[in-house]
Amino acid sequence: MIFGRERIEYKTPEQVLRMRAAGLVVAQALAAVREHAVPGRTTADLDAVAAEVIRTAGATPSFLGYHGYPATLCVSVNDEIVHGIPGARVLAPGDVVSIDCGAIVDGWHGDSAITVVLDAPGGADPDDLALARVTEDAMWAGIAALATGQRIGDVGEAVEDVVDAAQAAGLNEGQRFGIVEEYVGHGIGSAMHLPPDVPNYRTRDRGARLRPGLCVAVEPMLVRGSRMTQVLEDDWTVVSDDGSRAAHWEHTVSVGENGIWVLTAEDGGASRLAALGVTIAPLG
Ligand code: MF3
Ligand code: CO
């Protein structure tokens, strides 16, 4: 979604704590779903697991009914990048499975995604593993930029730097990873999608200034080939134009007076951010 320079919703520390509650439900749902992401299960099975965790927590799934979306999760397999609808599809060895989940607690949203590469006889494709790992690393670099940077544009720059480094290291058979541009991260809070846009690439416009109370979803989407996308007949599923495989990682992050907090990570992002030299802020 393109919002331009619309009004940003800055949260109070109390509101961020409520977003943390939603973020933890999403983290729990994804942790449960990950256990079931194995060959032989259907994507609808994964959806049922997430729905159960969210319901048991007393939370509400945010995707279900969103512009008519029919499920709790988005499950996007192989050349599907995002917004895949769970159904009868049976997961196969070596599949690249991106799982996106959102939940609402007391009106406040959390949104997060993971990519799992399923095991296969002889091991999964190393380039698929690299795709998923580079996308995750790019997300963490983008998140760290919320702590060390000045503007939203620093996120996309950090993401692109990680992709460039992976390219220089000769991953992906020496081919360039494509960074999807048609879909971007977003502000989040009292709604799932709020201003500002959070692009995953370098932009001339440096974007909004990073200020306490800003909450955004950082969500890079990478493909092994061309970054161009198409939407399937179901009007939801976004696939790579050239059929190349895709990965998607996402976390909801708050920018506070004393630093950032990853609301959809069990540990607030502490371990992954420490490796990047970033200390997370105490919450509340
Ligand atoms: N979670 C997606 C995002 O990160 C949105 C999914 S909306 C749905 O922006 F309706 F497709 F579920
Ligand atoms: Co999102």
Coordinates of C-alpha atoms and ligand atoms in Angstrom, one line a residue:
M1 CA 0.0 0.0 0.0
I2 CA 1.2 3.5 -0.7
F3 CA 0.5 6.1 1.9
G4 CA 2.8 8.9 1.1
R5 CA 3.4 11.3 3.9
E6 CA 0.2 10.6 5.8
R7 CA -0.2 11.1 9.5
I8 CA 1.8 8.6 11.6
E9 CA 0.1 7.1 14.7
Y10 CA 2.6 7.5 17.6
K11 CA 1.9 5.2 20.5
T12 CA 2.2 5.8 24.2
P13 CA 4.3 3.3 26.2
E14 CA 1.0 1.8 27.5
Q15 CA -0.3 1.3 24.0
V16 CA 3.1 -0.4 23.1
L17 CA 2.6 -2.8 26.0
R18 CA -0.8 -3.8 24.5
M19 CA 0.8 -4.3 21.1
R20 CA 3.3 -6.5 22.9
A21 CA 0.4 -8.7 24.1
A22 CA -0.7 -9.1 20.5
G23 CA 2.8 -9.7 19.3
L24 CA 3.3 -12.5 21.8
V25 CA 0.2 -14.2 20.6
V26 CA 1.5 -14.0 17.1
A27 CA 4.9 -15.4 18.2
Q28 CA 3.1 -18.3 20.0
A29 CA 1.0 -19.1 17.0
L30 CA 4.0 -19.1 14.6
A31 CA 6.0 -21.3 17.0
A32 CA 3.1 -23.8 17.1
V33 CA 2.6 -23.7 13.3
R34 CA 6.4 -24.2 12.7
E35 CA 6.1 -27.6 14.4
H36 CA 3.5 -28.7 11.9
A37 CA 5.3 -27.4 8.8
V38 CA 6.5 -30.8 7.6
P39 CA 5.9 -32.9 4.5
G40 CA 2.5 -34.5 4.4
R41 CA 0.6 -31.7 6.2
T42 CA -1.7 -29.4 4.3
T43 CA -1.6 -25.7 4.4
A44 CA -5.1 -25.8 5.9
D45 CA -3.7 -27.8 8.8
L46 CA -1.3 -25.0 9.6
D47 CA -4.1 -22.5 9.5
A48 CA -6.1 -24.6 12.0
V49 CA -3.2 -24.7 14.4
A50 CA -2.8 -20.9 14.3
A51 CA -6.5 -20.3 14.7
E52 CA -6.6 -22.5 17.8
V53 CA -3.6 -20.7 19.4
I54 CA -5.1 -17.3 18.7
R55 CA -8.6 -18.3 19.9
T56 CA -7.2 -19.9 23.1
A57 CA -5.3 -16.7 23.9
G58 CA -8.5 -14.8 23.7
A59 CA -7.2 -12.8 20.7
T60 CA -8.7 -12.3 17.2
P61 CA -7.0 -13.2 13.9
S62 CA -6.5 -10.0 11.9
F63 CA -6.3 -11.5 8.4
L64 CA -9.6 -13.4 8.5
G65 CA -12.2 -11.1 6.8
Y66 CA -9.6 -8.5 5.9
H67 CA -10.9 -7.2 2.5
G68 CA -12.7 -10.6 2.4
Y69 CA -9.5 -12.7 3.1
P70 CA -10.8 -16.2 4.0
A71 CA -8.2 -17.5 6.5
T72 CA -6.2 -16.9 9.6
L73 CA -2.8 -17.3 8.0
C74 CA -1.2 -16.6 4.7
V75 CA 0.8 -19.7 3.6
S76 CA 2.9 -19.1 0.5
V77 CA 4.8 -22.1 -1.0
N78 CA 7.8 -22.0 -3.3
D79 CA 7.1 -19.5 -6.1
E80 CA 4.3 -17.9 -4.0
I81 CA 5.7 -14.8 -2.3
V82 CA 2.9 -13.6 0.0
H83 CA -0.9 -13.9 0.6
G84 CA -1.1 -17.6 -0.3
I85 CA -4.5 -18.9 0.9
P86 CA -4.3 -22.1 3.0
G87 CA -6.2 -25.1 1.6
A88 CA -5.8 -28.7 0.5
R89 CA -2.2 -28.3 -0.8
V90 CA 0.0 -31.0 0.7
L91 CA 3.5 -29.8 1.8
A92 CA 6.3 -31.7 0.0
P93 CA 9.9 -32.3 0.9
G94 CA 12.1 -29.3 0.1
D95 CA 9.2 -26.9 -0.1
V96 CA 9.9 -23.3 0.8
V97 CA 7.0 -22.3 3.1
S98 CA 6.3 -18.7 4.1
I99 CA 3.9 -18.3 7.0
D100 CA 2.4 -14.9 7.8
C101 CA 0.2 -14.4 10.9
G102 CA -1.6 -11.4 12.5
A103 CA -3.6 -11.1 15.7
I104 CA -5.5 -8.4 17.6
V105 CA -5.6 -7.9 21.4
D106 CA -7.8 -5.1 22.8
G107 CA -7.8 -3.5 19.4
W108 CA -4.0 -3.5 19.0
H109 CA -2.2 -5.4 16.2
G110 CA 0.8 -7.7 15.8
D111 CA 2.0 -9.0 12.4
S112 CA 4.9 -11.5 11.8
A113 CA 6.1 -14.0 9.2
I114 CA 8.6 -16.8 9.0
T115 CA 10.0 -18.9 6.1
V116 CA 10.6 -22.6 6.7
V117 CA 12.5 -24.8 4.2
L118 CA 11.3 -28.3 4.6
D119 CA 13.8 -31.1 4.8
A120 CA 14.2 -33.4 1.9
P121 CA 16.0 -36.7 1.2
G122 CA 19.6 -35.7 0.7
G123 CA 18.8 -32.3 2.2
A124 CA 17.0 -29.2 1.0
D125 CA 18.4 -27.2 -1.9
P126 CA 21.3 -25.1 -0.4
D127 CA 20.2 -22.1 -2.5
D128 CA 16.7 -22.3 -1.0
L129 CA 18.3 -22.4 2.5
A130 CA 20.4 -19.4 1.5
L131 CA 17.3 -17.6 0.2
A132 CA 15.5 -18.1 3.5
R133 CA 18.5 -17.2 5.6
V134 CA 19.5 -14.1 3.7
T135 CA 15.8 -12.9 3.9
E136 CA 15.9 -13.4 7.7
D137 CA 19.3 -11.7 8.0
A138 CA 18.0 -8.8 5.9
M139 CA 15.0 -8.4 8.1
W140 CA 17.2 -8.3 11.3
A141 CA 19.5 -5.7 9.6
G142 CA 16.4 -3.6 8.8
I143 CA 15.2 -3.9 12.3
A144 CA 18.6 -2.9 13.7
A145 CA 18.5 0.2 11.4
L146 CA 15.4 1.3 13.4
A147 CA 17.7 1.5 16.4
T148 CA 20.8 3.0 14.7
G149 CA 19.2 5.0 11.9
Q150 CA 17.5 8.4 11.5
R151 CA 14.8 7.7 9.0
I152 CA 12.6 5.0 7.6
G153 CA 14.8 4.9 4.5
D154 CA 17.6 3.4 6.6
V155 CA 15.6 0.2 6.8
G156 CA 15.6 -0.4 3.1
E157 CA 19.2 0.5 2.8
A158 CA 20.2 -2.0 5.5
V159 CA 18.0 -4.7 3.8
E160 CA 19.6 -4.0 0.4
D161 CA 23.1 -4.1 1.9
V162 CA 22.6 -7.6 3.2
V163 CA 21.3 -8.8 -0.2
D164 CA 24.3 -7.2 -1.9
A165 CA 26.7 -8.9 0.5
A166 CA 25.0 -12.3 -0.2
Q167 CA 25.3 -11.6 -3.8
A168 CA 29.0 -10.8 -3.5
A169 CA 29.5 -14.0 -1.5
G170 CA 28.3 -16.0 -4.5
L171 CA 25.1 -17.4 -3.0
N172 CA 22.1 -18.3 -5.2
E173 CA 24.3 -19.9 -7.9
G174 CA 25.9 -16.5 -8.4
Q175 CA 22.5 -15.1 -9.5
R176 CA 21.1 -11.9 -8.0
F177 CA 18.4 -12.2 -5.4
G178 CA 15.4 -10.1 -6.3
I179 CA 14.0 -7.7 -3.7
V180 CA 10.2 -7.4 -4.2
E181 CA 9.2 -3.8 -4.5
E182 CA 5.4 -4.0 -5.1
Y183 CA 4.8 -5.0 -1.5
V184 CA 6.5 -3.2 1.4
G185 CA 6.5 -3.0 5.2
H186 CA 4.1 -0.7 7.0
G187 CA 3.2 1.2 10.1
I188 CA 1.0 -0.8 12.5
G189 CA -1.0 -0.3 15.7
S190 CA -4.7 0.4 15.9
A191 CA -4.9 -1.2 12.4
M192 CA -2.7 -3.7 10.6
H193 CA -1.7 -1.3 7.8
L194 CA -0.9 2.3 8.7
P195 CA 1.5 4.9 7.3
P196 CA 4.4 5.0 6.8
D197 CA 5.4 2.6 4.0
V198 CA 8.6 0.7 4.8
P199 CA 10.3 -0.2 1.6
N200 CA 12.9 -3.0 1.4
Y201 CA 15.2 -1.1 -1.0
R202 CA 17.1 2.1 -1.3
T203 CA 14.9 5.1 -2.1
R204 CA 15.7 8.7 -3.0
D205 CA 13.1 9.8 -0.4
R206 CA 14.6 9.1 3.0
G207 CA 11.1 8.7 4.5
A208 CA 9.7 9.7 7.9
R209 CA 12.0 10.5 10.8
L210 CA 12.3 7.7 13.4
R211 CA 10.6 8.9 16.6
P212 CA 9.5 7.4 19.9
G213 CA 6.1 5.8 19.5
L214 CA 6.6 4.7 15.9
C215 CA 5.6 1.1 15.4
V216 CA 6.3 -0.6 12.0
A217 CA 6.3 -4.1 10.4
V218 CA 9.6 -4.8 8.7
E219 CA 9.0 -7.4 6.1
P220 CA 11.5 -8.1 3.3
M221 CA 10.4 -10.4 0.5
L222 CA 13.2 -11.9 -1.6
V223 CA 13.1 -14.1 -4.7
R224 CA 15.8 -16.2 -6.3
G225 CA 15.2 -14.6 -9.7
S226 CA 13.3 -11.6 -11.1
R227 CA 11.7 -9.3 -8.6
M228 CA 8.6 -8.9 -10.8
T229 CA 5.3 -10.4 -9.4
Q230 CA 1.9 -11.5 -10.5
V231 CA -1.4 -12.1 -8.6
L232 CA -3.1 -15.4 -9.3
E233 CA -6.8 -15.9 -10.3
D234 CA -7.8 -16.1 -6.6
D235 CA -7.0 -12.3 -6.4
W236 CA -4.7 -12.9 -3.4
T237 CA -1.8 -15.2 -4.1
V238 CA 1.3 -13.2 -5.1
V239 CA 3.8 -15.2 -7.2
S240 CA 7.1 -14.5 -8.8
D241 CA 6.7 -13.7 -12.5
D242 CA 9.5 -16.1 -13.4
G243 CA 8.5 -19.0 -11.1
S244 CA 11.6 -18.6 -8.9
R245 CA 11.2 -19.4 -5.2
A246 CA 10.5 -16.7 -2.6
A247 CA 11.0 -16.1 1.1
H248 CA 9.3 -13.6 3.5
W249 CA 10.2 -12.7 7.1
E250 CA 8.4 -10.1 9.2
H251 CA 8.4 -8.7 12.7
T252 CA 6.5 -5.9 14.3
V253 CA 8.9 -3.4 16.0
S254 CA 8.4 -0.5 18.3
V255 CA 10.7 2.5 18.5
G256 CA 10.9 3.9 22.0
E257 CA 12.6 6.7 23.9
N258 CA 15.5 4.4 24.9
G259 CA 15.6 2.1 21.9
I260 CA 13.6 -0.5 20.0
W261 CA 11.7 -3.6 20.9
V262 CA 10.7 -6.5 18.6
L263 CA 7.1 -7.0 19.7
T264 CA 6.5 -10.3 17.8
A265 CA 9.8 -11.9 19.0
E266 CA 9.6 -14.0 22.2
D267 CA 12.8 -12.3 23.6
G268 CA 12.0 -8.9 22.2
G269 CA 14.7 -9.4 19.6
A270 CA 17.5 -9.4 22.2
S271 CA 19.6 -12.3 20.9
R272 CA 19.5 -11.5 17.2
L273 CA 20.0 -7.8 17.8
A274 CA 22.9 -8.3 20.2
A275 CA 24.8 -10.0 17.4
L276 CA 24.3 -6.8 15.4
G277 CA 25.5 -4.6 18.3
V278 CA 22.0 -3.4 19.3
T279 CA 20.7 -3.5 22.8
I280 CA 16.9 -3.6 23.1
A281 CA 15.1 -1.1 25.4
P282 CA 13.3 -2.1 28.5
L283 CA 9.6 -2.2 27.8
G284 CA 7.1 -0.2 29.8
Ligands
MF3_1 N1 0.5 -9.8 6.9 C1 0.4 -9.2 5.6 C2 1.3 -8.0 5.7 O1 2.3 -8.2 6.3 C3 -1.1 -8.8 5.3 C4 -1.9 -10.0 5.0 S1 -3.4 -9.4 4.7 C5 -4.3 -10.8 4.3 O2 1.0 -6.9 5.3 F1 -5.5 -10.4 4.2 F2 -3.8 -11.2 3.1 F3 -4.2 -11.7 5.1
CO2 CO 2.8 -7.0 7.4

